[in-house]
PDB file of C-alpha atoms in Angstrom:
ATOM      1  CA  UNK O   1     -54.701  11.526   7.934  1.00 74.00           C
ATOM      2  CA  UNK O   2     -55.527  10.631  11.976  1.00 79.00           C
ATOM      3  CA  UNK O   3     -58.381  12.443  13.232  1.00 87.00           C
ATOM      4  CA  UNK O   4     -58.119  15.052  16.298  1.00 93.00           C
ATOM      5  CA  UNK O   5     -59.495  15.116  19.590  1.00 95.00           C
ATOM      6  CA  UNK O   6     -59.239  18.035  21.758  1.00 96.00           C
ATOM      7  CA  UNK O   7     -61.394  19.440  24.428  1.00 97.00           C
ATOM      8  CA  UNK O   8     -64.084  21.672  23.186  1.00 96.00           C
ATOM      9  CA  UNK O   9     -63.511  24.387  25.301  1.00 97.00           C
ATOM     10  CA  UNK O  10     -61.360  25.918  28.866  1.00 97.00           C
ATOM     11  CA  UNK O  11     -61.200  28.791  30.536  1.00 97.00           C
ATOM     12  CA  UNK O  12     -57.995  30.083  32.443  1.00 97.00           C
ATOM     13  CA  UNK O  13     -56.873  33.600  34.515  1.00 97.00           C
ATOM     14  CA  UNK O  14     -53.988  35.700  32.882  1.00 97.00           C
ATOM     15  CA  UNK O  15     -50.647  34.660  34.052  1.00 96.00           C
ATOM     16  CA  UNK O  16     -51.235  31.032  34.397  1.00 97.00           C
ATOM     17  CA  UNK O  17     -49.578  28.127  32.035  1.00 97.00           C
ATOM     18  CA  UNK O  18     -51.912  26.765  29.644  1.00 98.00           C
ATOM     19  CA  UNK O  19     -52.321  23.206  28.547  1.00 98.00           C
ATOM     20  CA  UNK O  20     -54.266  22.384  25.871  1.00 98.00           C
ATOM     21  CA  UNK O  21     -54.163  18.803  25.134  1.00 97.00           C
ATOM     22  CA  UNK O  22     -54.897  16.647  21.907  1.00 96.00           C
ATOM     23  CA  UNK O  23     -54.984  12.894  20.801  1.00 96.00           C
ATOM     24  CA  UNK O  24     -53.927  12.039  17.478  1.00 94.00           C
ATOM     25  CA  UNK O  25     -54.180   8.006  17.793  1.00 93.00           C
ATOM     26  CA  UNK O  26     -53.937   6.436  14.573  1.00 91.00           C
ATOM     27  CA  UNK O  27     -50.867   8.769  13.345  1.00 92.00           C
ATOM     28  CA  UNK O  28     -48.110   8.037  10.183  1.00 91.00           C
ATOM     29  CA  UNK O  29     -44.947   7.225  10.084  1.00 91.00           C
ATOM     30  CA  UNK O  30     -44.808  11.057   7.592  1.00 85.00           C
ATOM     31  CA  UNK O  31     -46.961  12.805   9.627  1.00 90.00           C
ATOM     32  CA  UNK O  32     -46.032  16.530  11.658  1.00 90.00           C
ATOM     33  CA  UNK O  33     -48.549  17.982  14.176  1.00 93.00           C
ATOM     34  CA  UNK O  34     -49.612  20.864  14.062  1.00 93.00           C
ATOM     35  CA  UNK O  35     -51.235  23.846  16.031  1.00 95.00           C
ATOM     36  CA  UNK O  36     -53.205  26.984  14.798  1.00 96.00           C
ATOM     37  CA  UNK O  37     -54.669  29.932  16.427  1.00 97.00           C
ATOM     38  CA  UNK O  38     -58.000  31.476  15.587  1.00 97.00           C
ATOM     39  CA  UNK O  39     -59.247  35.001  17.001  1.00 96.00           C
ATOM     40  CA  UNK O  40     -62.371  36.037  16.368  1.00 91.00           C
ATOM     41  CA  UNK O  41     -63.007  37.720  13.079  1.00 89.00           C
ATOM     42  CA  UNK O  42     -59.612  36.668  11.270  1.00 94.00           C
ATOM     43  CA  UNK O  43     -58.348  33.984   9.887  1.00 95.00           C
ATOM     44  CA  UNK O  44     -56.439  31.311  11.992  1.00 95.00           C
ATOM     45  CA  UNK O  45     -52.733  31.765  11.982  1.00 94.00           C
ATOM     46  CA  UNK O  46     -49.920  28.602  12.127  1.00 92.00           C
ATOM     47  CA  UNK O  47     -48.553  28.736  15.757  1.00 94.00           C
ATOM     48  CA  UNK O  48     -45.907  26.114  15.785  1.00 94.00           C
ATOM     49  CA  UNK O  49     -45.360  22.531  14.783  1.00 92.00           C
ATOM     50  CA  UNK O  50     -43.739  19.401  15.270  1.00 92.00           C
ATOM     51  CA  UNK O  51     -42.558  16.313  15.379  1.00 93.00           C
ATOM     52  CA  UNK O  52     -41.593  14.752  18.473  1.00 91.00           C
ATOM     53  CA  UNK O  53     -40.403  15.643  21.892  1.00 89.00           C
ATOM     54  CA  UNK O  54     -40.448  19.546  22.358  1.00 95.00           C
ATOM     55  CA  UNK O  55     -40.442  22.323  20.312  1.00 94.00           C
ATOM     56  CA  UNK O  56     -40.437  26.170  21.814  1.00 95.00           C
ATOM     57  CA  UNK O  57     -40.710  29.051  20.319  1.00 93.00           C
ATOM     58  CA  UNK O  58     -42.037  32.337  20.920  1.00 92.00           C
ATOM     59  CA  UNK O  59     -44.931  32.014  20.983  1.00 91.00           C
ATOM     60  CA  UNK O  60     -46.073  28.530  22.925  1.00 96.00           C
ATOM     61  CA  UNK O  61     -44.018  25.174  23.706  1.00 97.00           C
ATOM     62  CA  UNK O  62     -44.961  21.572  22.068  1.00 97.00           C
ATOM     63  CA  UNK O  63     -44.197  18.280  24.029  1.00 97.00           C
ATOM     64  CA  UNK O  64     -45.192  15.479  21.738  1.00 97.00           C
ATOM     65  CA  UNK O  65     -44.390  12.367  23.806  1.00 96.00           C
ATOM     66  CA  UNK O  66     -42.100   9.010  21.985  1.00 95.00           C
ATOM     67  CA  UNK O  67     -45.394   7.034  20.664  1.00 94.00           C
ATOM     68  CA  UNK O  68     -46.990  10.323  19.112  1.00 95.00           C
ATOM     69  CA  UNK O  69     -50.517   9.530  19.917  1.00 95.00           C
ATOM     70  CA  UNK O  70     -51.517  12.909  21.498  1.00 96.00           C
ATOM     71  CA  UNK O  71     -49.405  16.385  21.982  1.00 97.00           C
ATOM     72  CA  UNK O  72     -49.421  19.292  24.580  1.00 98.00           C
ATOM     73  CA  UNK O  73     -49.831  22.645  23.478  1.00 98.00           C
ATOM     74  CA  UNK O  74     -49.013  24.579  26.092  1.00 98.00           C
ATOM     75  CA  UNK O  75     -48.721  28.913  26.795  1.00 97.00           C
ATOM     76  CA  UNK O  76     -46.613  30.770  29.077  1.00 94.00           C
ATOM     77  CA  UNK O  77     -48.183  33.290  31.279  1.00 93.00           C
ATOM     78  CA  UNK O  78     -51.314  34.166  29.287  1.00 97.00           C
ATOM     79  CA  UNK O  79     -53.453  37.557  28.486  1.00 96.00           C
ATOM     80  CA  UNK O  80     -56.954  38.293  27.413  1.00 96.00           C
ATOM     81  CA  UNK O  81     -55.443  38.608  23.934  1.00 95.00           C
ATOM     82  CA  UNK O  82     -54.521  35.129  24.048  1.00 96.00           C
ATOM     83  CA  UNK O  83     -58.424  33.913  24.465  1.00 97.00           C
ATOM     84  CA  UNK O  84     -58.871  32.417  21.275  1.00 97.00           C
ATOM     85  CA  UNK O  85     -59.474  29.139  19.449  1.00 97.00           C
ATOM     86  CA  UNK O  86     -56.779  26.365  19.058  1.00 98.00           C
ATOM     87  CA  UNK O  87     -56.885  23.446  16.636  1.00 97.00           C
ATOM     88  CA  UNK O  88     -54.939  21.015  17.292  1.00 95.00           C
ATOM     89  CA  UNK O  89     -53.853  19.372  12.676  1.00 93.00           C
ATOM     90  CA  UNK O  90     -51.685  16.722  11.765  1.00 91.00           C
ATOM     91  CA  UNK O  91     -50.040  17.280   8.750  1.00 87.00           C
ATOM     92  CA  UNK O  92     -48.131  14.981   6.590  1.00 83.00           C
ATOM     93  CA  UNK O  93     -45.278  15.992   5.229  1.00 73.00           C
ATOM     94  CA  UNK O  94     -45.412  16.884   1.626  1.00 67.00           C
ATOM     95  CA  UNK O  95     -47.930  20.278   1.906  1.00 61.00           C
ATOM     96  CA  UNK O  96     -51.165  18.418   2.189  1.00 74.00           C
ATOM     97  CA  UNK O  97     -54.250  20.370   2.517  1.00 81.00           C
ATOM     98  CA  UNK O  98     -55.111  21.393   6.421  1.00 85.00           C
ATOM     99  CA  UNK O  99     -58.181  19.608   7.844  1.00 86.00           C
ATOM    100  CA  UNK O 100     -59.791  21.560  10.316  1.00 90.00           C
ATOM    101  CA  UNK O 101     -61.253  20.378  13.878  1.00 90.00           C
ATOM    102  CA  UNK O 102     -63.519  21.666  15.960  1.00 91.00           C
ATOM    103  CA  UNK O 103     -61.300  23.302  18.300  1.00 95.00           C
ATOM    104  CA  UNK O 104     -60.984  24.115  21.629  1.00 97.00           C
ATOM    105  CA  UNK O 105     -62.114  28.059  22.636  1.00 97.00           C
ATOM    106  CA  UNK O 106     -60.155  29.373  24.940  1.00 98.00           C
ATOM    107  CA  UNK O 107     -61.197  31.988  27.723  1.00 97.00           C
ATOM    108  CA  UNK O 108     -58.883  33.824  29.174  1.00 97.00           C
ATOM    109  CA  UNK O 109     -60.363  36.177  32.004  1.00 96.00           C
ATOM    110  CA  UNK O 110     -58.892  38.487  34.625  1.00 93.00           C
TER     111      UNK O 110
ATOM    112  CA  UNK S   1     -45.330  40.919   1.930  1.00 67.00           C
ATOM    113  CA  UNK S   2     -48.470  42.366   3.066  1.00 80.00           C
ATOM    114  CA  UNK S   3     -49.696  38.688   3.359  1.00 94.00           C
ATOM    115  CA  UNK S   4     -52.819  36.966   2.210  1.00 96.00           C
ATOM    116  CA  UNK S   5     -55.786  39.321   0.564  1.00 97.00           C
ATOM    117  CA  UNK S   6     -58.652  38.774   0.145  1.00 98.00           C
ATOM    118  CA  UNK S   7     -61.792  41.139  -0.975  1.00 97.00           C
ATOM    119  CA  UNK S   8     -64.163  42.600  -0.566  1.00 97.00           C
ATOM    120  CA  UNK S   9     -64.006  41.709   3.509  1.00 97.00           C
ATOM    121  CA  UNK S  10     -68.035  42.210   3.451  1.00 97.00           C
ATOM    122  CA  UNK S  11     -70.826  41.464   1.114  1.00 97.00           C
ATOM    123  CA  UNK S  12     -74.509  41.462   0.795  1.00 98.00           C
ATOM    124  CA  UNK S  13     -76.392  40.320  -1.747  1.00 97.00           C
ATOM    125  CA  UNK S  14     -79.739  38.682  -2.123  1.00 97.00           C
ATOM    126  CA  UNK S  15     -80.750  35.317  -3.058  1.00 97.00           C
ATOM    127  CA  UNK S  16     -80.315  34.355  -6.591  1.00 97.00           C
ATOM    128  CA  UNK S  17     -77.494  36.712  -7.592  1.00 98.00           C
ATOM    129  CA  UNK S  18     -73.837  35.690  -8.497  1.00 98.00           C
ATOM    130  CA  UNK S  19     -70.958  35.994  -6.113  1.00 98.00           C
ATOM    131  CA  UNK S  20     -67.812  36.481  -6.655  1.00 98.00           C
ATOM    132  CA  UNK S  21     -64.634  36.714  -4.332  1.00 98.00           C
ATOM    133  CA  UNK S  22     -60.981  37.496  -4.634  1.00 98.00           C
ATOM    134  CA  UNK S  23     -58.112  36.341  -3.575  1.00 98.00           C
ATOM    135  CA  UNK S  24     -54.592  37.265  -3.606  1.00 98.00           C
ATOM    136  CA  UNK S  25     -51.780  34.833  -2.155  1.00 96.00           C
ATOM    137  CA  UNK S  26     -48.178  35.465  -0.990  1.00 95.00           C
ATOM    138  CA  UNK S  27     -46.045  36.081  -4.060  1.00 94.00           C
ATOM    139  CA  UNK S  28     -43.942  33.029  -4.366  1.00 90.00           C
ATOM    140  CA  UNK S  29     -46.692  30.577  -2.624  1.00 91.00           C
ATOM    141  CA  UNK S  30     -46.889  27.453  -4.774  1.00 89.00           C
ATOM    142  CA  UNK S  31     -50.728  26.517  -3.388  1.00 91.00           C
ATOM    143  CA  UNK S  32     -53.705  28.648  -2.320  1.00 93.00           C
ATOM    144  CA  UNK S  33     -57.009  27.141  -0.765  1.00 94.00           C
ATOM    145  CA  UNK S  34     -60.293  28.187  -0.439  1.00 97.00           C
ATOM    146  CA  UNK S  35     -61.386  27.155   2.766  1.00 96.00           C
ATOM    147  CA  UNK S  36     -65.631  27.960   3.955  1.00 97.00           C
ATOM    148  CA  UNK S  37     -65.902  28.798   8.205  1.00 97.00           C
ATOM    149  CA  UNK S  38     -69.680  28.849   9.885  1.00 95.00           C
ATOM    150  CA  UNK S  39     -70.752  27.692  13.203  1.00 92.00           C
ATOM    151  CA  UNK S  40     -72.720  24.404  12.170  1.00 91.00           C
ATOM    152  CA  UNK S  41     -69.600  22.681  10.192  1.00 91.00           C
ATOM    153  CA  UNK S  42     -66.452  24.913  11.284  1.00 92.00           C
ATOM    154  CA  UNK S  43     -64.174  25.161   8.908  1.00 94.00           C
ATOM    155  CA  UNK S  44     -64.016  23.457   5.123  1.00 94.00           C
ATOM    156  CA  UNK S  45     -61.963  22.832   2.670  1.00 94.00           C
ATOM    157  CA  UNK S  46     -63.608  23.407  -0.565  1.00 96.00           C
ATOM    158  CA  UNK S  47     -60.936  23.482  -3.149  1.00 95.00           C
ATOM    159  CA  UNK S  48     -57.055  23.940  -3.696  1.00 93.00           C
ATOM    160  CA  UNK S  49     -54.283  24.558  -6.297  1.00 93.00           C
ATOM    161  CA  UNK S  50     -50.835  24.066  -7.029  1.00 91.00           C
ATOM    162  CA  UNK S  51     -49.322  26.262  -9.159  1.00 93.00           C
ATOM    163  CA  UNK S  52     -52.502  27.290 -10.515  1.00 95.00           C
ATOM    164  CA  UNK S  53     -53.978  24.134 -11.668  1.00 95.00           C
ATOM    165  CA  UNK S  54     -56.582  22.566  -9.018  1.00 95.00           C
ATOM    166  CA  UNK S  55     -55.687  19.313  -7.274  1.00 92.00           C
ATOM    167  CA  UNK S  56     -59.310  19.022  -5.219  1.00 91.00           C
ATOM    168  CA  UNK S  57     -62.281  20.617  -5.230  1.00 94.00           C
ATOM    169  CA  UNK S  58     -64.376  17.862  -3.456  1.00 93.00           C
ATOM    170  CA  UNK S  59     -65.401  19.266  -1.047  1.00 93.00           C
ATOM    171  CA  UNK S  60     -66.834  22.111  -3.200  1.00 95.00           C
ATOM    172  CA  UNK S  61     -70.683  21.605  -2.495  1.00 88.00           C
ATOM    173  CA  UNK S  62     -72.169  22.192  -5.015  1.00 86.00           C
ATOM    174  CA  UNK S  63     -72.538  23.183  -9.520  1.00 92.00           C
ATOM    175  CA  UNK S  64     -73.077  26.464  -8.065  1.00 96.00           C
ATOM    176  CA  UNK S  65     -69.478  26.843  -6.973  1.00 97.00           C
ATOM    177  CA  UNK S  66     -66.736  27.057  -9.054  1.00 97.00           C
ATOM    178  CA  UNK S  67     -63.211  28.168  -8.940  1.00 98.00           C
ATOM    179  CA  UNK S  68     -60.475  29.353 -10.847  1.00 97.00           C
ATOM    180  CA  UNK S  69     -56.516  30.456 -10.726  1.00 98.00           C
ATOM    181  CA  UNK S  70     -55.546  32.259 -13.735  1.00 97.00           C
ATOM    182  CA  UNK S  71     -52.017  32.982 -12.554  1.00 96.00           C
ATOM    183  CA  UNK S  72     -50.011  32.842  -9.477  1.00 95.00           C
ATOM    184  CA  UNK S  73     -51.501  35.772  -7.987  1.00 95.00           C
ATOM    185  CA  UNK S  74     -55.155  35.829  -8.381  1.00 97.00           C
ATOM    186  CA  UNK S  75     -57.446  33.210  -7.688  1.00 98.00           C
ATOM    187  CA  UNK S  76     -61.671  34.015  -7.528  1.00 98.00           C
ATOM    188  CA  UNK S  77     -64.497  31.731  -5.963  1.00 98.00           C
ATOM    189  CA  UNK S  78     -67.924  32.472  -7.557  1.00 98.00           C
ATOM    190  CA  UNK S  79     -71.288  31.208  -6.291  1.00 97.00           C
ATOM    191  CA  UNK S  80     -73.831  31.341  -8.972  1.00 97.00           C
ATOM    192  CA  UNK S  81     -76.862  31.684  -8.203  1.00 96.00           C
ATOM    193  CA  UNK S  82     -76.034  32.470  -3.851  1.00 97.00           C
ATOM    194  CA  UNK S  83     -78.621  31.222  -1.690  1.00 97.00           C
ATOM    195  CA  UNK S  84     -78.890  31.898   1.870  1.00 97.00           C
ATOM    196  CA  UNK S  85     -76.826  28.490   3.193  1.00 96.00           C
ATOM    197  CA  UNK S  86     -74.000  29.981   1.521  1.00 97.00           C
ATOM    198  CA  UNK S  87     -74.481  32.944   3.730  1.00 98.00           C
ATOM    199  CA  UNK S  88     -70.590  32.152   5.741  1.00 98.00           C
ATOM    200  CA  UNK S  89     -67.304  33.097   5.787  1.00 98.00           C
ATOM    201  CA  UNK S  90     -64.665  32.337   3.102  1.00 98.00           C
ATOM    202  CA  UNK S  91     -61.385  32.177   3.879  1.00 98.00           C
ATOM    203  CA  UNK S  92     -58.176  32.097   1.439  1.00 97.00           C
ATOM    204  CA  UNK S  93     -55.187  30.943   2.613  1.00 94.00           C
ATOM    205  CA  UNK S  94     -51.901  30.345   0.888  1.00 93.00           C
ATOM    206  CA  UNK S  95     -48.345  28.126   1.170  1.00 90.00           C
ATOM    207  CA  UNK S  96     -44.944  27.430   0.148  1.00 84.00           C
ATOM    208  CA  UNK S  97     -44.574  23.631  -1.239  1.00 65.00           C
ATOM    209  CA  UNK S  98     -43.044  22.411   2.005  1.00 55.00           C
ATOM    210  CA  UNK S  99     -44.907  20.651   4.240  1.00 49.00           C
ATOM    211  CA  UNK S 100     -43.003  21.878   7.554  1.00 50.00           C
ATOM    212  CA  UNK S 101     -44.087  25.073   7.033  1.00 65.00           C
ATOM    213  CA  UNK S 102     -47.937  26.654   7.905  1.00 80.00           C
ATOM    214  CA  UNK S 103     -50.544  28.173   5.770  1.00 88.00           C
ATOM    215  CA  UNK S 104     -51.228  31.798   6.183  1.00 92.00           C
ATOM    216  CA  UNK S 105     -55.171  32.695   6.382  1.00 95.00           C
ATOM    217  CA  UNK S 106     -56.263  35.805   4.703  1.00 96.00           C
ATOM    218  CA  UNK S 107     -59.309  38.156   7.329  1.00 96.00           C
ATOM    219  CA  UNK S 108     -61.689  36.530   5.752  1.00 97.00           C
ATOM    220  CA  UNK S 109     -65.323  37.661   3.306  1.00 98.00           C
ATOM    221  CA  UNK S 110     -67.688  37.439   5.429  1.00 98.00           C
ATOM    222  CA  UNK S 111     -71.153  36.465   3.033  1.00 98.00           C
ATOM    223  CA  UNK S 112     -74.785  37.433   3.787  1.00 98.00           C
ATOM    224  CA  UNK S 113     -77.028  35.882   1.524  1.00 98.00           C
ATOM    225  CA  UNK S 114     -80.684  37.593   2.128  1.00 97.00           C
TER     226      UNK S 114
END
């Protein structure tokens, strides 16, 4: 599976939009991009998944350019409760196991 | 559904003792995964099952670790004998047999071996 690279940490003020970019240069045709969120003392939680272009749900948006070598998770108007670690994963279709990297530690401050 | 249920939530044991962690996956899920999380190594996949059959246990660190899934609603991860370096948070996760749907994680078991 393609290796992912994302920033180790990010800081943001409440109410701002946060964009976390992940690079996955060696992504394959049958791979999806998936993002998970992990709060302290909890297990990771699925946020969003996409293949190309843009996907939006009630939590976030995911932007994937045409070459699919990177993706951007966008969190609109973050609050303190969005402080968490965000993981970008490349998932091969067919329910292969999730392989987690270090993730991005997002700190939202008032 | 109550989600993936793990027990116990916390376990403190002495080095050399046997430890058994338990997991009840979400009903209807075909896949079950065991992960371990530490500050140094992050989230590591230990083993996963499909329809109660172990598919890949290459992540199991040593022979001291074993996992079973006797039926679709229960799995155990056993460490015997336990060592201080086994201290970590152990997560169980389950998912449908569909690539487009994410896995659901339990709350984890925080294991401390003293």
